[in-house]
Coordinates of N, CA, C and O in Angstrom, one line a residue:
X1 N 28.2 94.4 -56.8 CA 27.6 93.5 -55.8 C 27.0 92.2 -56.4 O 27.0 91.2 -55.8
X2 N 26.5 92.3 -57.6 CA 26.0 91.1 -58.2 C 27.1 90.1 -58.4 O 26.9 88.9 -58.2
X3 N 28.2 90.5 -58.9 CA 29.3 89.6 -59.1 C 29.7 88.9 -57.8 O 29.9 87.7 -57.8
X4 N 29.8 89.7 -56.7 CA 30.2 89.1 -55.4 C 29.2 88.1 -55.0 O 29.5 87.0 -54.5
X5 N 27.9 88.4 -55.2 CA 26.9 87.5 -54.8 C 26.9 86.2 -55.6 O 26.8 85.1 -55.1
X6 N 27.1 86.3 -56.9 CA 27.2 85.2 -57.7 C 28.4 84.3 -57.4 O 28.4 83.1 -57.5
X7 N 29.5 85.0 -57.1 CA 30.7 84.2 -56.7 C 30.5 83.5 -55.4 O 30.9 82.3 -55.2
X8 N 29.7 84.1 -54.5 CA 29.4 83.4 -53.2 C 28.5 82.2 -53.5 O 28.8 81.1 -53.0
X9 N 27.6 82.3 -54.4 CA 26.7 81.2 -54.7 C 27.5 80.1 -55.4 O 27.3 78.9 -55.2
X10 N 28.5 80.5 -56.2 CA 29.4 79.4 -56.9 C 30.2 78.7 -55.8 O 30.2 77.5 -55.8
X11 N 30.8 79.4 -54.9 CA 31.5 78.8 -53.8 C 30.6 77.9 -53.0 O 31.0 76.8 -52.5
X12 N 29.4 78.4 -52.7 CA 28.5 77.6 -51.9 C 28.1 76.3 -52.6 O 28.1 75.3 -52.0
X13 N 27.9 76.4 -53.9 CA 27.5 75.2 -54.7 C 28.7 74.3 -54.8 O 28.5 73.1 -54.8
X14 N 29.9 74.8 -54.9 CA 31.1 73.9 -54.9 C 31.2 73.2 -53.6 O 31.6 72.0 -53.6
X15 N 30.9 73.8 -52.5 CA 31.0 73.1 -51.2 C 30.0 72.0 -51.2 O 30.2 70.9 -50.7
X16 N 28.8 72.3 -51.7 CA 27.7 71.3 -51.7 C 28.1 70.1 -52.6 O 27.9 69.0 -52.3
X17 N 28.8 70.5 -53.7 CA 29.2 69.4 -54.6 C 30.2 68.5 -54.0 O 30.2 67.3 -54.2
X18 N 31.1 69.1 -53.2 CA 32.1 68.3 -52.5 C 31.5 67.3 -51.5 O 31.8 66.2 -51.4
X19 N 30.5 67.9 -50.8 CA 29.7 67.0 -49.8 C 29.0 65.9 -50.5 O 29.1 64.7 -50.1
X20 N 28.4 66.2 -51.6 CA 27.6 65.2 -52.4 C 28.6 64.1 -52.9 O 28.4 62.9 -52.9
X21 N 29.7 64.6 -53.5 CA 30.7 63.6 -54.0 C 31.3 62.8 -52.9 O 31.4 61.5 -53.1
X22 N 31.5 63.3 -51.8 CA 32.0 62.5 -50.6 C 31.0 61.5 -50.2 O 31.3 60.3 -50.0
X23 N 29.8 61.9 -50.1 CA 28.7 61.0 -49.6 C 28.3 60.0 -50.6 O 28.1 58.8 -50.2
X24 N 28.3 60.3 -51.9 CA 27.8 59.3 -52.9 C 28.8 58.6 -53.7 O 28.5 57.7 -54.4
X25 N 30.0 59.1 -53.7 CA 31.1 58.5 -54.5 C 32.2 57.9 -53.6 O 32.5 56.7 -53.8
X26 N 32.7 58.7 -52.7 CA 33.8 58.2 -51.9 C 33.4 57.2 -50.9 O 34.0 56.1 -50.7
X27 N 32.4 57.4 -50.1 CA 32.0 56.5 -49.0 C 31.5 55.2 -49.5 O 31.9 54.1 -48.9
X28 N 30.8 55.1 -50.6 CA 30.5 53.7 -51.1 C 31.7 52.9 -51.5 O 31.8 51.7 -51.3
X29 N 32.7 53.6 -52.2 CA 33.9 52.9 -52.6 C 34.7 52.5 -51.3 O 35.2 51.3 -51.3
X30 N 34.7 53.3 -50.4 CA 35.4 52.9 -49.1 C 34.7 51.7 -48.5 O 35.4 50.8 -48.0
X31 N 33.4 51.7 -48.5 CA 32.7 50.6 -47.9 C 33.0 49.3 -48.6 O 33.1 48.3 -47.9
X32 N 33.0 49.3 -49.9 CA 33.4 48.1 -50.7 C 34.8 47.6 -50.4 O 35.0 46.4 -50.2
X33 N 35.7 48.6 -50.3 CA 37.1 48.2 -49.9 C 37.2 47.6 -48.5 O 37.8 46.5 -48.3
X34 N 36.5 48.2 -47.6 CA 36.5 47.7 -46.2 C 35.9 46.3 -46.1 O 36.3 45.4 -45.4
X35 N 34.8 46.1 -46.9 CA 34.2 44.8 -46.9 C 35.1 43.7 -47.4 O 35.2 42.6 -46.9
X36 N 35.9 44.1 -48.5 CA 36.9 43.1 -49.0 C 38.0 42.8 -48.0 O 38.4 41.6 -47.9
X37 N 38.4 43.8 -47.3 CA 39.4 43.6 -46.3 C 38.9 42.7 -45.1 O 39.6 41.8 -44.6
X38 N 37.6 43.0 -44.7 CA 37.0 42.2 -43.6 C 36.9 40.8 -44.1 O 37.0 39.9 -43.2
X39 N 36.6 40.5 -45.3 CA 36.5 39.1 -45.8 C 37.8 38.4 -45.8 O 37.9 37.2 -45.5
X40 N 38.9 39.1 -46.0 CA 40.2 38.5 -46.1 C 40.9 38.3 -44.8 O 41.8 37.5 -44.6
X41 N 40.6 39.2 -43.8 CA 41.2 39.2 -42.5 C 40.2 39.0 -41.4 O 39.4 39.9 -41.1
X42 N 40.2 37.9 -40.7 CA 39.2 37.5 -39.7 C 39.2 38.5 -38.5 O 38.2 38.7 -37.9
X43 N 40.4 39.0 -38.2 CA 40.5 39.8 -37.0 C 40.3 41.3 -37.3 O 40.4 42.2 -36.3
X44 N 40.0 41.7 -38.5 CA 39.9 43.1 -38.9 C 38.7 43.8 -38.2 O 38.8 44.8 -37.5
X45 N 37.5 43.2 -38.4 CA 36.3 43.8 -37.8 C 36.3 43.9 -36.3 O 36.0 44.9 -35.7
X46 N 36.7 42.8 -35.6 CA 36.8 42.8 -34.1 C 37.8 43.8 -33.6 O 37.6 44.5 -32.6
X47 N 38.9 44.0 -34.4 CA 39.9 45.0 -34.0 C 39.3 46.4 -34.1 O 39.6 47.2 -33.2
X48 N 38.6 46.7 -35.1 CA 37.9 48.0 -35.2 C 37.0 48.3 -34.0 O 37.0 49.3 -33.4
X49 N 36.2 47.3 -33.7 CA 35.3 47.4 -32.5 C 36.1 47.7 -31.2 O 35.7 48.6 -30.5
X50 N 37.2 47.0 -31.0 CA 37.9 47.2 -29.8 C 38.6 48.5 -29.8 O 38.5 49.2 -28.7
X51 N 39.1 49.0 -30.9 CA 39.8 50.3 -31.0 C 38.8 51.4 -30.8 O 39.0 52.4 -30.1
X52 N 37.6 51.3 -31.4 CA 36.6 52.3 -31.2 C 36.1 52.4 -29.8 O 35.9 53.5 -29.3
X53 N 36.0 51.2 -29.2 CA 35.6 51.2 -27.8 C 36.6 51.8 -26.9 O 36.3 52.6 -26.0
X54 N 37.9 51.5 -27.1 CA 39.0 52.1 -26.4 C 39.0 53.6 -26.5 O 39.2 54.3 -25.6
X55 N 38.9 54.1 -27.8 CA 38.9 55.5 -28.0 C 37.8 56.2 -27.3 O 37.9 57.3 -26.8
X56 N 36.6 55.6 -27.4 CA 35.4 56.1 -26.7 C 35.6 56.2 -25.2 O 35.3 57.2 -24.5
X57 N 36.2 55.1 -24.6 CA 36.4 55.1 -23.1 C 37.4 56.1 -22.7 O 37.4 56.6 -21.6
X58 N 38.4 56.4 -23.6 CA 39.4 57.4 -23.2 C 39.1 58.8 -23.8 O 40.0 59.6 -23.9
X59 N 37.9 59.0 -24.2 CA 37.3 60.3 -24.6 C 38.0 60.9 -25.9 O 38.1 62.1 -26.0
X60 N 38.5 60.0 -26.7 CA 39.0 60.4 -28.0 C 38.1 60.2 -29.2 O 38.4 60.6 -30.3
X61 N 36.9 59.6 -28.9 CA 36.0 59.3 -30.0 C 35.5 60.5 -30.8 O 35.2 60.5 -32.0
X62 N 35.4 61.7 -30.1 CA 35.0 62.9 -30.8 C 36.1 63.5 -31.6 O 35.8 64.4 -32.4
X63 N 37.3 63.1 -31.4 CA 38.4 63.8 -32.0 C 38.9 63.1 -33.3 O 39.4 63.8 -34.2
X64 N 38.6 61.8 -33.4 CA 39.0 61.1 -34.6 C 37.8 60.5 -35.3 O 37.0 59.9 -34.7
X65 N 37.7 60.8 -36.6 CA 36.6 60.3 -37.4 C 36.6 58.8 -37.6 O 37.7 58.2 -37.6
X66 N 35.5 58.2 -37.6 CA 35.4 56.7 -37.6 C 36.0 56.2 -38.9 O 36.6 55.1 -38.9
X67 N 35.9 56.9 -40.0 CA 36.5 56.4 -41.3 C 38.0 56.4 -41.2 O 38.7 55.5 -41.7
X68 N 38.6 57.4 -40.5 CA 40.0 57.5 -40.3 C 40.5 56.3 -39.5 O 41.5 55.6 -39.8
X69 N 39.7 56.0 -38.5 CA 40.1 54.8 -37.6 C 40.1 53.5 -38.5 O 41.0 52.7 -38.4
X70 N 39.0 53.4 -39.3 CA 38.9 52.2 -40.1 C 40.1 52.1 -41.1 O 40.7 51.0 -41.3
X71 N 40.4 53.2 -41.7 CA 41.5 53.3 -42.7 C 42.9 52.9 -42.0 O 43.7 52.2 -42.5
X72 N 43.1 53.5 -40.8 CA 44.3 53.2 -40.1 C 44.4 51.7 -39.7 O 45.5 51.1 -39.9
X73 N 43.3 51.1 -39.3 CA 43.3 49.7 -39.0 C 43.5 48.9 -40.2 O 44.3 47.9 -40.2
X74 N 42.9 49.3 -41.3 CA 43.1 48.5 -42.6 C 44.5 48.6 -43.0 O 45.1 47.6 -43.5
X75 N 45.2 49.7 -42.8 CA 46.6 49.8 -43.1 C 47.5 48.9 -42.3 O 48.4 48.3 -42.7
X76 N 47.1 48.7 -41.0 CA 47.8 47.7 -40.1 C 47.8 46.3 -40.7 O 48.7 45.6 -40.6
X77 N 46.6 46.0 -41.3 CA 46.5 44.6 -41.8 C 47.1 44.4 -43.2 O 47.7 43.4 -43.5
X78 N 47.0 45.5 -44.0 CA 47.4 45.3 -45.4 C 48.9 45.6 -45.5 O 49.7 44.9 -46.2
X79 N 49.4 46.7 -44.9 CA 50.8 47.0 -44.9 C 51.5 46.7 -43.5 O 51.9 47.6 -42.8
X80 N 51.6 45.5 -43.2 CA 52.0 45.1 -41.9 C 53.6 45.0 -41.8 O 54.1 44.6 -40.8
X81 N 54.3 45.3 -42.9 CA 55.7 45.2 -42.9 C 56.3 46.1 -41.8 O 55.8 47.2 -41.6
X82 N 57.2 45.8 -41.1 CA 58.2 44.6 -41.1 C 57.6 43.4 -40.4 O 58.3 42.4 -40.3
X83 N 56.4 43.5 -39.8 CA 55.8 42.3 -39.1 C 55.0 41.5 -40.0 O 54.7 41.9 -41.2
X84 N 54.5 40.4 -39.5 CA 53.5 39.6 -40.3 C 52.1 40.3 -40.0 O 52.0 41.1 -39.1
X85 N 51.1 39.9 -40.7 CA 49.8 40.4 -40.5 C 49.3 40.0 -39.0 O 49.6 38.9 -38.5
X86 N 48.6 40.9 -38.4 CA 48.2 40.6 -37.0 C 47.4 39.3 -36.9 O 46.5 39.1 -37.7
X87 N 47.8 38.5 -35.9 CA 47.2 37.2 -35.8 C 46.2 37.1 -34.6 O 45.6 36.0 -34.3
X88 N 45.9 38.3 -34.0 CA 44.8 38.3 -33.0 C 44.4 39.8 -32.9 O 45.1 40.7 -33.4
X89 N 43.3 40.0 -32.2 CA 42.7 41.3 -32.0 C 43.7 42.1 -31.1 O 44.0 43.3 -31.3
X90 N 44.2 41.4 -30.1 CA 45.1 42.1 -29.1 C 46.4 42.6 -29.8 O 46.8 43.7 -29.6
X91 N 46.9 41.7 -30.7 CA 48.1 42.1 -31.4 C 47.9 43.3 -32.3 O 48.7 44.2 -32.4
X92 N 46.7 43.3 -33.0 CA 46.4 44.5 -33.9 C 46.2 45.7 -33.0 O 46.6 46.8 -33.4
X93 N 45.5 45.6 -31.9 CA 45.3 46.7 -31.0 C 46.6 47.3 -30.5 O 46.8 48.5 -30.5
X94 N 47.6 46.5 -30.1 CA 48.9 46.9 -29.7 C 49.6 47.7 -30.8 O 50.2 48.7 -30.6
X95 N 49.5 47.1 -32.0 CA 50.1 47.8 -33.2 C 49.5 49.2 -33.4 O 50.1 50.1 -33.8
X96 N 48.2 49.2 -33.2 CA 47.5 50.5 -33.4 C 47.9 51.5 -32.4 O 48.2 52.7 -32.7
X97 N 48.1 51.1 -31.2 CA 48.6 52.0 -30.1 C 50.0 52.5 -30.4 O 50.4 53.6 -30.2
X98 N 50.8 51.5 -30.9 CA 52.2 51.9 -31.3 C 52.2 52.9 -32.4 O 52.9 53.9 -32.4
X99 N 51.3 52.7 -33.4 CA 51.1 53.7 -34.5 C 50.8 55.1 -34.0 O 51.4 56.1 -34.4
X100 N 49.8 55.1 -33.1 CA 49.4 56.4 -32.5 C 50.6 57.1 -31.8 O 50.7 58.3 -31.9
X101 N 51.3 56.3 -31.1 CA 52.4 56.9 -30.2 C 53.6 57.2 -31.0 O 54.3 58.2 -30.7
X102 N 54.0 56.4 -32.0 CA 55.2 56.5 -32.7 C 55.2 57.4 -33.9 O 56.2 58.0 -34.3
X103 N 54.1 57.6 -34.6 CA 54.0 58.3 -35.9 C 54.1 59.8 -35.6 O 53.6 60.3 -34.6
X104 N 54.8 60.5 -36.5 CA 55.0 61.9 -36.3 C 53.8 62.7 -37.0 O 53.9 63.0 -38.1
X105 N 52.8 62.9 -36.2 CA 51.6 63.5 -36.7 C 51.7 65.0 -37.0 O 50.9 65.5 -37.8
X106 N 52.7 65.6 -36.4 CA 52.9 67.1 -36.7 C 53.5 67.3 -38.0 O 53.1 68.1 -38.8
X107 N 54.5 66.5 -38.4 CA 55.2 66.7 -39.6 C 54.5 66.0 -40.8 O 54.6 66.5 -41.9
X108 N 53.9 64.9 -40.6 CA 53.2 64.2 -41.7 C 51.7 63.9 -41.2 O 51.4 62.8 -40.8
X109 N 50.8 64.9 -41.3 CA 49.5 64.6 -40.9 C 48.7 63.6 -41.7 O 49.0 63.3 -42.8

């Protein structure tokens, strides 16, 4: 019984360590990267706002994490191949909708 309890405490502490690492290491790095992208692309921040509002109005906001939304939008601006970088918020929004509809989410989550 003692071994099982200590193993539970180890697993519990590992879970806490993952949460702490995510909160204090990953999120600040992500924030700095997003700041850099927002500085380089004028339509990046407004696009995120429009997409979050659209997701909220269509009741998807609770299903998709805000960080995932930000990363997907950042990918639209950084890896815009075969197109050029979005030149307006509307163009980026349309590309985001196309990404949601066209990507095979079941096979490649």
